[in-house]
XYZ file of N, CA and C in Angstrom:
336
model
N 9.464 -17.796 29.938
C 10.447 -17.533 30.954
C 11.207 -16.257 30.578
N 11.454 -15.426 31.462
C 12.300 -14.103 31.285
C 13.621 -14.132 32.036
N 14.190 -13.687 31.336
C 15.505 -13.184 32.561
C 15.877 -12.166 32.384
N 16.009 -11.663 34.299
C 15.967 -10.601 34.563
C 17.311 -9.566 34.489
N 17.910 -10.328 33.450
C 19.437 -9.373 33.477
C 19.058 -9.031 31.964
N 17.852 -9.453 31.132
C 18.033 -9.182 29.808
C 17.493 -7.581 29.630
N 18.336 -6.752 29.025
C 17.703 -5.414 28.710
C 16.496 -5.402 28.101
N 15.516 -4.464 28.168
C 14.627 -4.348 27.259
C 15.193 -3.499 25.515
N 14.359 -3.909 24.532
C 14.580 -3.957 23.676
C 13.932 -2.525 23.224
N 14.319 -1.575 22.670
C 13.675 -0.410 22.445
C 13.253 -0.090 21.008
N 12.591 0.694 20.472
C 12.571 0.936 19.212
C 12.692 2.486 18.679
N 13.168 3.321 19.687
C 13.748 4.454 19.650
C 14.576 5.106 18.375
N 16.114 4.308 18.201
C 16.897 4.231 17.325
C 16.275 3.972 15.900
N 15.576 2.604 15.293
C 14.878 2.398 14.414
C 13.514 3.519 13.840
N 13.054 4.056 15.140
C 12.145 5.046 14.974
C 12.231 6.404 14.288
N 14.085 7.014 14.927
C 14.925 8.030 14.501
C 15.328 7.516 13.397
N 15.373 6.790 12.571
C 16.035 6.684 11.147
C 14.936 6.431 10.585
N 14.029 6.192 11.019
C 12.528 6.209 9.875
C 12.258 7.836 9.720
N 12.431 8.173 10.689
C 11.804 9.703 10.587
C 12.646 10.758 9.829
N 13.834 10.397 10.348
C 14.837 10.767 9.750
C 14.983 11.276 7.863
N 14.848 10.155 7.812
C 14.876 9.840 6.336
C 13.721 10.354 5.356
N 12.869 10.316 6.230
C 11.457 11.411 5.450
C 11.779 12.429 5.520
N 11.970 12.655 6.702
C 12.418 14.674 7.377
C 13.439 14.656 6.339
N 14.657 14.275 5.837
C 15.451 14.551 4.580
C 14.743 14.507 3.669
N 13.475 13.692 3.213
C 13.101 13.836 1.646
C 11.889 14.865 1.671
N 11.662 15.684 2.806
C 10.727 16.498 2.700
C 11.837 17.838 2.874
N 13.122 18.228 3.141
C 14.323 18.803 3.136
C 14.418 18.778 1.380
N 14.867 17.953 0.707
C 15.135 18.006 -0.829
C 13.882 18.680 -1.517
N 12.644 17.974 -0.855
C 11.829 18.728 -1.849
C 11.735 20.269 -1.490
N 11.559 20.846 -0.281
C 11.279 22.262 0.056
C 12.902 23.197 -0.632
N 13.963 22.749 -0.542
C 14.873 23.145 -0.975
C 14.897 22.628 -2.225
N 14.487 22.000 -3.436
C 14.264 22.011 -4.536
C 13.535 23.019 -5.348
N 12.180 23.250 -4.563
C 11.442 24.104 -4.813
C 11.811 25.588 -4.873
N 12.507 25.878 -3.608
C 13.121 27.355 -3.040
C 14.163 27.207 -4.324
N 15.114 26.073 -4.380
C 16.028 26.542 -5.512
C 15.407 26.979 -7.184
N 13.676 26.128 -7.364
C 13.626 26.676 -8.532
C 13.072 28.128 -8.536
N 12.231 28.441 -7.648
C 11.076 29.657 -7.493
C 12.171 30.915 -7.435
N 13.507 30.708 -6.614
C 14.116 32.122 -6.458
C 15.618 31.849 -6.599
N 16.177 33.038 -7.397
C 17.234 33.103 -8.241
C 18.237 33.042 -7.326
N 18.051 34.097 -6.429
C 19.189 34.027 -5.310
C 19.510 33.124 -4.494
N 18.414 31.897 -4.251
C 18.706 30.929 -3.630
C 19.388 30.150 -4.420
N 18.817 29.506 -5.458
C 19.427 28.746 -6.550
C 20.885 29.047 -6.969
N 21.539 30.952 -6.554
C 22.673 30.572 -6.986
C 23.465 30.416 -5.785
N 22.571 30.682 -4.161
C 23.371 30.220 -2.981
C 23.716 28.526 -2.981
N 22.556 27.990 -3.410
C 23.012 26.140 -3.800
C 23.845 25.804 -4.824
N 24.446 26.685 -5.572
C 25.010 26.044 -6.848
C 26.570 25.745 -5.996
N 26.304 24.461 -6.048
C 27.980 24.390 -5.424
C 28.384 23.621 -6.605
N 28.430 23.271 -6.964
C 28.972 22.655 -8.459
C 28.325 23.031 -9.711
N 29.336 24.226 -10.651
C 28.567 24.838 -11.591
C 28.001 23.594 -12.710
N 28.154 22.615 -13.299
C 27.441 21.378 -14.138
C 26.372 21.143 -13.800
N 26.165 20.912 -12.593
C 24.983 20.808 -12.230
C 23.609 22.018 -11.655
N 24.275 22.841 -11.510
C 23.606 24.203 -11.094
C 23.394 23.674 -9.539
N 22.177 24.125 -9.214
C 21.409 24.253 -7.815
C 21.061 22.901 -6.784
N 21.190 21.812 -7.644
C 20.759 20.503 -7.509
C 21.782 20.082 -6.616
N 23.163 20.440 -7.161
C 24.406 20.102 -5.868
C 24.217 20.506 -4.583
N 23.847 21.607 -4.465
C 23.591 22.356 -3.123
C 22.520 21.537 -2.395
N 21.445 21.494 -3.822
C 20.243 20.738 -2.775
C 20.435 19.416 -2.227
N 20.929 19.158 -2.910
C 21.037 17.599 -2.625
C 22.447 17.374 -1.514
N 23.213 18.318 -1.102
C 23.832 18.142 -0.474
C 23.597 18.555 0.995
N 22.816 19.971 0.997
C 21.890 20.124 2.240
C 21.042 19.497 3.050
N 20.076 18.712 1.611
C 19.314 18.250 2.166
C 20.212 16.231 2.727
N 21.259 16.515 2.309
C 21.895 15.057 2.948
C 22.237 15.042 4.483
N 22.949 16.453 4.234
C 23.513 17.139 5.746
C 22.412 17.521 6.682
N 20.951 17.699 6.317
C 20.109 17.951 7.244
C 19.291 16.574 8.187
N 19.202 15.140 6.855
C 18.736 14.045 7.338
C 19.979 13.368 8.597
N 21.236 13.386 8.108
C 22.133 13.201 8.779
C 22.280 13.813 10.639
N 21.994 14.956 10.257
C 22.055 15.811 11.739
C 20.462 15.193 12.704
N 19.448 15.476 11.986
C 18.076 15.125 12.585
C 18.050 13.494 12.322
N 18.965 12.791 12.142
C 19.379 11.540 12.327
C 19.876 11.274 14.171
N 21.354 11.866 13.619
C 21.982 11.887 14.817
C 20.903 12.638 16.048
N 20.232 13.526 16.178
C 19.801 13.997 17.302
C 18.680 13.031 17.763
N 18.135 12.720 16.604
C 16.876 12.129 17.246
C 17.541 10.610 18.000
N 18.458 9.962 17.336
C 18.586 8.681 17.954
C 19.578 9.074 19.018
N 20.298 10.260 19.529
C 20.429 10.305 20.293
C 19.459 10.414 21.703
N 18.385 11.214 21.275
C 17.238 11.766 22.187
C 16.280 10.114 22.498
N 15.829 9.341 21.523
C 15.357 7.986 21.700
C 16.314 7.320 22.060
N 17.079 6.614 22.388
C 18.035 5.818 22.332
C 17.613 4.997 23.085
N 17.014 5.004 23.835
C 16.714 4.420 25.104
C 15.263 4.110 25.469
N 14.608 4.934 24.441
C 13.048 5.305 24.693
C 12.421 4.131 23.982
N 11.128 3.787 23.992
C 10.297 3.441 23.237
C 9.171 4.220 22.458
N 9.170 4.312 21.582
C 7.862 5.268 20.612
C 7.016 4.791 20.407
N 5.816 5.494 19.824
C 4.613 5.096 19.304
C 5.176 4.889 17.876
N 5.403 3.799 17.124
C 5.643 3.394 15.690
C 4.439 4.432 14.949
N 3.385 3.941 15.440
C 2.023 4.537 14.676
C 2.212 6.486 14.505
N 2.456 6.693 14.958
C 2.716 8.292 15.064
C 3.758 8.656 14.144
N 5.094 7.985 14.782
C 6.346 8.007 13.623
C 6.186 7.585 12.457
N 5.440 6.601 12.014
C 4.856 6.067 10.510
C 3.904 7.236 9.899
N 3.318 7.411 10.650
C 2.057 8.145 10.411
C 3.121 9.638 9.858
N 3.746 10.144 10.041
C 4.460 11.534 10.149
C 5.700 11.536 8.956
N 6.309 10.405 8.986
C 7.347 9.830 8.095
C 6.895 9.731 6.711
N 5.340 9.122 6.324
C 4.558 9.133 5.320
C 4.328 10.108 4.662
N 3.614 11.441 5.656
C 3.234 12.658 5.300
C 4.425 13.407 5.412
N 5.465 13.569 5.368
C 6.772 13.847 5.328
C 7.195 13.474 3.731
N 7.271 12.161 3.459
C 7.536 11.732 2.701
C 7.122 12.144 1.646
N 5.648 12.028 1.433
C 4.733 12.382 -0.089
C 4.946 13.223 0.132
N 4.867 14.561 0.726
C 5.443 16.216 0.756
C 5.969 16.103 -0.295
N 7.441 15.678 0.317
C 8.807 15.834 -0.133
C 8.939 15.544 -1.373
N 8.317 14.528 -2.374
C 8.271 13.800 -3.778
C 7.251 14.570 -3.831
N 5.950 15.223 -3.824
C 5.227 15.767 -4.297
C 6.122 17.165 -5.168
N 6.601 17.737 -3.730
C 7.669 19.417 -4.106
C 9.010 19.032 -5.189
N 9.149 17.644 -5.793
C 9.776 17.363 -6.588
C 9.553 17.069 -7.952
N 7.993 17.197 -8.284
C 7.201 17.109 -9.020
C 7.204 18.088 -10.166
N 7.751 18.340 -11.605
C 7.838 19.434 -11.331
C 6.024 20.005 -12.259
N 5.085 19.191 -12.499
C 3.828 19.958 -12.487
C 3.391 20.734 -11.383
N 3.880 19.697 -10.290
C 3.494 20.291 -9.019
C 3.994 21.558 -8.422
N 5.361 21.672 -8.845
C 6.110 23.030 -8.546
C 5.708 24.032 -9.404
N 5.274 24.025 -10.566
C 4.957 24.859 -11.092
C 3.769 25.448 -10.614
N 2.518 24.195 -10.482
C 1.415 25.061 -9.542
C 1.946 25.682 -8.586
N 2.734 25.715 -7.465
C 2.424 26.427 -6.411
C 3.518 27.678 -6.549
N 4.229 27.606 -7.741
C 4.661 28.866 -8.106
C 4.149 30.065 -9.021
N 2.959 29.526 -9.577
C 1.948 29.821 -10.571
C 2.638 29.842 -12.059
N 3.169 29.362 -12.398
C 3.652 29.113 -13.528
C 2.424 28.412 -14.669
């Protein structure tokens, strides 16, 4: 039995914070990387000298999941998604992001 005053249930919102949250950890790693490979970036991130570059990164990359948080669940809010696509993207987002945090891995692609 249904009733017809019940809203449908969306998965929009849930979709934007999955994605979200990768799109930030693929943010830390590309700005991890940029902070180790080049000097001038590393000393544009140093917002707290103890820590060097890592403050910056880690604070950018908070402020960037946050914003592409807010937009996307604003833009879904209402929508329904393909989970499979958003999973699928969130994943490869994800391992990026911990890969470019790696630091064997950073060193390869800086040739070190």
């Amino acid at each position: 039995m249904t009733d017809a005053n019940q809203t449908p249930i969306t998965n929009g919102p849930g979709a934007a914070a999955i994605l979200a949250a990768s799109a930030g950890c693929f943010a830390l790693g590309v700005l991890a990387l940029a902070g180790d490979a080049s000097p001038p970036i590393a000393a544009m991130l140093k917002v707290w000298k103890p820590t060097g570059p890592l403050s910056g990164v880690t604070d950018v990359a908070i402020l960037l999941w946050l914003v592409i948080w807010f937009a996307l669940n604003r833009l879904w809010k209402q929508r329904t998604v393909n989970m499979a696509t958003i999973n699928l993207a969130s994943v490869a987002l994800f391992v990026v992001g911990i890969l470019l945090t790696f630091p064997p891995f950073m060193d390869l692609l800086q040739g070190k």
